[in-house]
PDB file of C-alpha atoms in Angstrom:
ATOM      1  CA  MET A   1     -59.866 140.948  -6.294  1.00 37.00           C
ATOM      2  CA  VAL A   2     -58.196 139.807  -2.916  1.00 40.00           C
ATOM      3  CA  ALA A   3     -55.225 140.720  -0.360  1.00 45.00           C
ATOM      4  CA  CYS A   4     -51.953 138.772  -0.870  1.00 46.00           C
ATOM      5  CA  ARG A   5     -48.450 138.336   1.107  1.00 46.00           C
ATOM      6  CA  VAL A   6     -45.424 140.438  -0.397  1.00 45.00           C
ATOM      7  CA  GLY A   7     -43.196 138.617  -1.019  1.00 45.00           C
ATOM      8  CA  THR A   8     -44.709 135.327  -1.947  1.00 44.00           C
ATOM      9  CA  GLN A   9     -43.801 132.763  -3.699  1.00 46.00           C
ATOM     10  CA  GLY A  10     -46.738 132.515  -6.158  1.00 46.00           C
ATOM     11  CA  HIS A  11     -47.030 134.308  -8.988  1.00 44.00           C
ATOM     12  CA  GLN A  12     -45.678 137.801  -9.839  1.00 44.00           C
ATOM     13  CA  GLY A  13     -48.453 140.213  -8.330  1.00 42.00           C
ATOM     14  CA  ALA A  14     -46.788 138.780  -5.264  1.00 39.00           C
ATOM     15  CA  MET A  15     -43.009 138.597  -6.965  1.00 39.00           C
ATOM     16  CA  ARG A  16     -43.814 142.676  -8.253  1.00 42.00           C
ATOM     17  CA  GLY A  17     -44.409 144.200  -4.221  1.00 44.00           C
ATOM     18  CA  ARG A  18     -48.033 144.671  -4.912  1.00 38.00           C
ATOM     19  CA  THR A  19     -50.355 143.684  -2.245  1.00 39.00           C
ATOM     20  CA  VAL A  20     -53.702 143.110  -3.948  1.00 41.00           C
ATOM     21  CA  CYS A  21     -53.751 140.645  -6.013  1.00 43.00           C
ATOM     22  CA  PRO A  22     -55.323 140.369  -9.538  1.00 41.00           C
ATOM     23  CA  LYS A  23     -55.096 136.321 -10.310  1.00 40.00           C
ATOM     24  CA  THR A  24     -57.257 135.466  -7.630  1.00 39.00           C
ATOM     25  CA  ALA A  25     -61.169 136.600  -7.122  1.00 38.00           C
ATOM     26  CA  PRO A  26     -63.349 134.948  -4.774  1.00 42.00           C
ATOM     27  CA  GLY A  27     -65.613 133.161  -6.837  1.00 42.00           C
ATOM     28  CA  ALA A  28     -63.047 131.543  -8.383  1.00 41.00           C
ATOM     29  CA  ARG A  29     -62.383 128.073  -5.639  1.00 42.00           C
ATOM     30  CA  ASP A  30     -60.912 124.663  -5.770  1.00 41.00           C
ATOM     31  CA  ALA A  31     -63.886 122.694  -5.934  1.00 44.00           C
ATOM     32  CA  ARG A  32     -61.805 119.279  -4.363  1.00 44.00           C
ATOM     33  CA  VAL A  33     -60.384 121.778  -0.747  1.00 45.00           C
ATOM     34  CA  GLY A  34     -62.801 124.600  -0.956  1.00 47.00           C
ATOM     35  CA  HIS A  35     -60.061 126.785  -1.068  1.00 45.00           C
ATOM     36  CA  HIS A  36     -58.900 129.600  -3.833  1.00 42.00           C
ATOM     37  CA  VAL A  37     -57.610 128.891  -6.866  1.00 39.00           C
ATOM     38  CA  PRO A  38     -55.974 131.719  -9.191  1.00 42.00           C
ATOM     39  CA  LEU A  39     -58.299 131.738 -12.029  1.00 34.00           C
ATOM     40  CA  SER A  40     -56.109 130.607 -14.188  1.00 36.00           C
ATOM     41  CA  VAL A  41     -57.133 127.491 -13.063  1.00 35.00           C
ATOM     42  CA  GLY A  42     -60.365 127.725 -11.818  1.00 32.00           C
ATOM     43  CA  TRP A  43     -60.766 129.031 -14.960  1.00 33.00           C
ATOM     44  CA  GLY A  44     -58.998 127.434 -17.571  1.00 36.00           C
ATOM     45  CA  ARG A  45     -57.281 130.566 -18.649  1.00 37.00           C
ATOM     46  CA  MET A  46     -53.621 131.227 -19.323  1.00 41.00           C
ATOM     47  CA  GLY A  47     -51.126 129.603 -17.582  1.00 41.00           C
ATOM     48  CA  ARG A  48     -49.365 131.917 -15.190  1.00 44.00           C
ATOM     49  CA  MET A  49     -46.294 133.629 -17.371  1.00 45.00           C
ATOM     50  CA  SER A  50     -43.392 134.307 -13.906  1.00 45.00           C
ATOM     51  CA  GLU A  51     -40.120 135.100 -14.036  1.00 42.00           C
ATOM     52  CA  GLU A  52     -39.421 131.695 -12.056  1.00 47.00           C
ATOM     53  CA  SER A  53     -39.956 129.278 -14.766  1.00 48.00           C
ATOM     54  CA  LEU A  54     -37.309 130.801 -16.938  1.00 47.00           C
ATOM     55  CA  PRO A  55     -33.734 131.738 -16.655  1.00 52.00           C
ATOM     56  CA  ALA A  56     -33.489 135.162 -16.126  1.00 50.00           C
ATOM     57  CA  ASP A  57     -31.627 135.782 -19.672  1.00 59.00           C
ATOM     58  CA  ALA A  58     -34.474 134.080 -21.518  1.00 69.00           C
ATOM     59  CA  LEU A  59     -37.834 134.687 -22.935  1.00 79.00           C
ATOM     60  CA  PRO A  60     -40.758 132.909 -23.882  1.00 89.00           C
ATOM     61  CA  GLU A  61     -40.031 132.271 -27.655  1.00 93.00           C
ATOM     62  CA  TYR A  62     -43.811 133.749 -28.175  1.00 95.00           C
ATOM     63  CA  ALA A  63     -42.464 136.775 -26.563  1.00 95.00           C
ATOM     64  CA  GLU A  64     -39.655 137.112 -27.756  1.00 94.00           C
ATOM     65  CA  ARG A  65     -42.004 137.138 -31.629  1.00 94.00           C
ATOM     66  CA  VAL A  66     -43.884 138.865 -30.787  1.00 96.00           C
ATOM     67  CA  LEU A  67     -41.647 141.370 -29.947  1.00 96.00           C
ATOM     68  CA  GLU A  68     -39.051 140.466 -33.350  1.00 95.00           C
ATOM     69  CA  VAL A  69     -42.177 142.543 -34.994  1.00 95.00           C
ATOM     70  CA  ALA A  70     -43.143 144.932 -33.496  1.00 95.00           C
ATOM     71  CA  ASP A  71     -39.164 145.940 -33.446  1.00 95.00           C
ATOM     72  CA  LEU A  72     -39.523 145.754 -37.019  1.00 95.00           C
ATOM     73  CA  ILE A  73     -42.682 148.161 -37.629  1.00 96.00           C
ATOM     74  CA  PRO A  74     -41.526 151.575 -39.025  1.00 96.00           C
ATOM     75  CA  PRO A  75     -41.168 154.883 -36.796  1.00 96.00           C
ATOM     76  CA  GLY A  76     -44.583 156.721 -38.070  1.00 96.00           C
ATOM     77  CA  ARG A  77     -46.750 152.979 -38.166  1.00 97.00           C
ATOM     78  CA  VAL A  78     -48.032 151.336 -35.960  1.00 97.00           C
ATOM     79  CA  MET A  79     -49.727 148.094 -35.415  1.00 97.00           C
ATOM     80  CA  THR A  80     -52.669 146.623 -33.742  1.00 97.00           C
ATOM     81  CA  TYR A  81     -52.083 143.695 -31.270  1.00 97.00           C
ATOM     82  CA  GLY A  82     -54.412 141.660 -33.570  1.00 96.00           C
ATOM     83  CA  ASP A  83     -51.835 142.844 -36.210  1.00 96.00           C
ATOM     84  CA  VAL A  84     -49.272 140.914 -34.622  1.00 96.00           C
ATOM     85  CA  ALA A  85     -50.735 137.920 -33.943  1.00 96.00           C
ATOM     86  CA  GLU A  86     -52.420 137.799 -37.939  1.00 95.00           C
ATOM     87  CA  TRP A  87     -49.029 138.756 -38.661  1.00 95.00           C
ATOM     88  CA  LEU A  88     -47.162 135.860 -36.516  1.00 95.00           C
ATOM     89  CA  GLY A  89     -50.097 132.740 -37.348  1.00 94.00           C
ATOM     90  CA  GLU A  90     -50.425 132.250 -33.800  1.00 93.00           C
ATOM     91  CA  GLY A  91     -52.169 133.285 -30.315  1.00 93.00           C
ATOM     92  CA  GLY A  92     -54.729 136.444 -30.550  1.00 95.00           C
ATOM     93  CA  PRO A  93     -55.171 140.030 -29.095  1.00 96.00           C
ATOM     94  CA  ARG A  94     -55.007 139.458 -25.805  1.00 96.00           C
ATOM     95  CA  GLN A  95     -51.856 137.638 -26.374  1.00 96.00           C
ATOM     96  CA  VAL A  96     -50.280 139.622 -27.615  1.00 96.00           C
ATOM     97  CA  GLY A  97     -50.890 142.501 -25.377  1.00 95.00           C
ATOM     98  CA  ARG A  98     -50.305 139.915 -22.184  1.00 95.00           C
ATOM     99  CA  VAL A  99     -46.377 139.654 -23.570  1.00 95.00           C
ATOM    100  CA  MET A 100     -46.224 143.020 -24.814  1.00 95.00           C
ATOM    101  CA  ALA A 101     -47.028 143.954 -21.191  1.00 94.00           C
ATOM    102  CA  LEU A 102     -44.442 141.438 -18.894  1.00 94.00           C
ATOM    103  CA  TYR A 103     -41.892 142.421 -21.740  1.00 93.00           C
ATOM    104  CA  GLY A 104     -42.150 145.077 -24.267  1.00 92.00           C
ATOM    105  CA  GLY A 105     -40.730 148.037 -22.496  1.00 90.00           C
ATOM    106  CA  ALA A 106     -37.106 146.831 -23.986  1.00 86.00           C
ATOM    107  CA  ALA A 107     -39.414 147.110 -27.003  1.00 92.00           C
ATOM    108  CA  ALA A 108     -40.674 150.013 -29.614  1.00 94.00           C
ATOM    109  CA  TRP A 109     -43.703 149.343 -26.910  1.00 95.00           C
ATOM    110  CA  TRP A 110     -45.703 153.044 -28.771  1.00 96.00           C
ATOM    111  CA  ARG A 111     -45.896 151.076 -32.017  1.00 97.00           C
ATOM    112  CA  VAL A 112     -48.289 148.343 -31.251  1.00 96.00           C
ATOM    113  CA  VAL A 113     -51.772 149.884 -30.544  1.00 96.00           C
ATOM    114  CA  ARG A 114     -55.191 148.819 -29.402  1.00 95.00           C
ATOM    115  CA  ALA A 115     -57.763 149.000 -32.651  1.00 94.00           C
ATOM    116  CA  ASP A 116     -59.584 152.183 -31.734  1.00 92.00           C
ATOM    117  CA  GLY A 117     -56.379 153.861 -31.604  1.00 93.00           C
ATOM    118  CA  VAL A 118     -56.686 155.119 -27.666  1.00 91.00           C
ATOM    119  CA  LEU A 119     -53.895 155.438 -26.442  1.00 91.00           C
ATOM    120  CA  LEU A 120     -52.316 152.930 -23.560  1.00 89.00           C
ATOM    121  CA  PRO A 121     -53.741 154.368 -19.891  1.00 88.00           C
ATOM    122  CA  GLY A 122     -50.698 155.447 -18.144  1.00 88.00           C
ATOM    123  CA  HIS A 123     -48.538 156.014 -20.383  1.00 91.00           C
ATOM    124  CA  GLU A 124     -50.494 158.163 -22.771  1.00 91.00           C
ATOM    125  CA  LEU A 125     -47.527 161.133 -22.053  1.00 91.00           C
ATOM    126  CA  ARG A 126     -44.730 159.531 -23.067  1.00 94.00           C
ATOM    127  CA  ALA A 127     -46.496 157.553 -25.931  1.00 94.00           C
ATOM    128  CA  LEU A 128     -47.495 161.012 -27.303  1.00 94.00           C
ATOM    129  CA  ASP A 129     -43.624 162.224 -27.035  1.00 95.00           C
ATOM    130  CA  HIS A 130     -42.857 159.232 -29.481  1.00 96.00           C
ATOM    131  CA  TYR A 131     -45.597 159.760 -32.006  1.00 95.00           C
ATOM    132  CA  ARG A 132     -44.535 162.879 -31.981  1.00 95.00           C
ATOM    133  CA  ALA A 133     -41.039 162.795 -32.273  1.00 96.00           C
ATOM    134  CA  GLU A 134     -41.875 160.313 -34.829  1.00 96.00           C
ATOM    135  CA  ALA A 135     -43.880 162.335 -36.628  1.00 95.00           C
ATOM    136  CA  THR A 136     -46.850 159.254 -36.315  1.00 96.00           C
ATOM    137  CA  PRO A 137     -50.891 160.673 -37.144  1.00 96.00           C
ATOM    138  CA  LEU A 138     -52.971 161.442 -34.867  1.00 95.00           C
ATOM    139  CA  ARG A 139     -56.474 162.740 -34.486  1.00 92.00           C
ATOM    140  CA  GLU A 140     -57.871 165.288 -32.102  1.00 87.00           C
ATOM    141  CA  ALA A 141     -59.691 164.589 -29.531  1.00 73.00           C
ATOM    142  CA  SER A 142     -63.189 165.713 -28.944  1.00 68.00           C
ATOM    143  CA  ARG A 143     -63.899 168.450 -26.132  1.00 66.00           C
ATOM    144  CA  ALA A 144     -66.435 165.329 -24.360  1.00 63.00           C
ATOM    145  CA  THR A 145     -62.993 162.693 -24.384  1.00 59.00           C
ATOM    146  CA  GLU A 146     -61.420 162.484 -20.865  1.00 62.00           C
ATOM    147  CA  GLY A 147     -58.245 164.394 -20.491  1.00 62.00           C
ATOM    148  CA  HIS A 148     -58.655 165.849 -24.458  1.00 72.00           C
ATOM    149  CA  VAL A 149     -55.635 163.000 -25.422  1.00 82.00           C
ATOM    150  CA  PRO A 150     -55.402 162.801 -29.865  1.00 90.00           C
ATOM    151  CA  ARG A 151     -55.885 158.947 -30.261  1.00 92.00           C
ATOM    152  CA  VAL A 152     -53.865 157.452 -33.413  1.00 95.00           C
ATOM    153  CA  ASP A 153     -55.395 157.862 -37.244  1.00 95.00           C
ATOM    154  CA  MET A 154     -55.404 154.307 -37.685  1.00 95.00           C
ATOM    155  CA  ARG A 155     -56.321 155.367 -41.244  1.00 95.00           C
ATOM    156  CA  ARG A 156     -53.413 157.004 -41.659  1.00 95.00           C
ATOM    157  CA  ALA A 157     -50.878 155.637 -39.710  1.00 95.00           C
ATOM    158  CA  ARG A 158     -51.769 151.323 -39.593  1.00 96.00           C
ATOM    159  CA  TRP A 159     -48.806 149.352 -41.389  1.00 95.00           C
ATOM    160  CA  ASP A 160     -49.381 146.753 -42.452  1.00 88.00           C
ATOM    161  CA  GLY A 161     -46.341 144.865 -42.761  1.00 83.00           C
ATOM    162  CA  GLY A 162     -46.054 145.361 -46.754  1.00 79.00           C
ATOM    163  CA  GLY A 163     -42.503 147.403 -47.605  1.00 68.00           C
ATOM    164  CA  GLY A 164     -44.398 150.993 -47.911  1.00 50.00           C
ATOM    165  CA  ALA A 165     -43.229 151.819 -44.867  1.00 47.00           C
ATOM    166  CA  GLU A 166     -41.466 154.925 -45.820  1.00 48.00           C
ATOM    167  CA  GLY A 167     -44.249 157.660 -45.782  1.00 45.00           C
ATOM    168  CA  HIS A 168     -47.711 157.957 -45.182  1.00 44.00           C
ATOM    169  CA  THR A 169     -50.673 157.570 -47.036  1.00 41.00           C
TER     170      THR A 169
END
């Protein structure tokens, strides 16, 4: 990560007032000019998903579809990022995670989880409140686990998208 001017219009990090830019790394260089370029350009990764490329009230089509699936997940059940991508038949766990990170605040974000059931770092307490209110099956953390935060019991809480959404197995 490198320092970035706050308020520059080049990318999301700058627009959100961050002083460190996660999209540029010292090793990413443009061979023609010799200056740093965003990793997405330098390494062929996913292109920029910035607010300036879309109207204020529009979401990318893929993001809309991911959020629709998140809203279909019944209370007390979860799907993994990979499950959502498989359900859609498009993208993968990272793309779904990116959508949830950028746009998932208004959806039931706590119902889309990592495959190992570990709670979203930085949002553990908020997620636990939702899980307890919805009676989502949890596994107690071992004493070796940092912070002793429980995990989602994936065997019992995972939803396959079928009609068996009413109760836990």
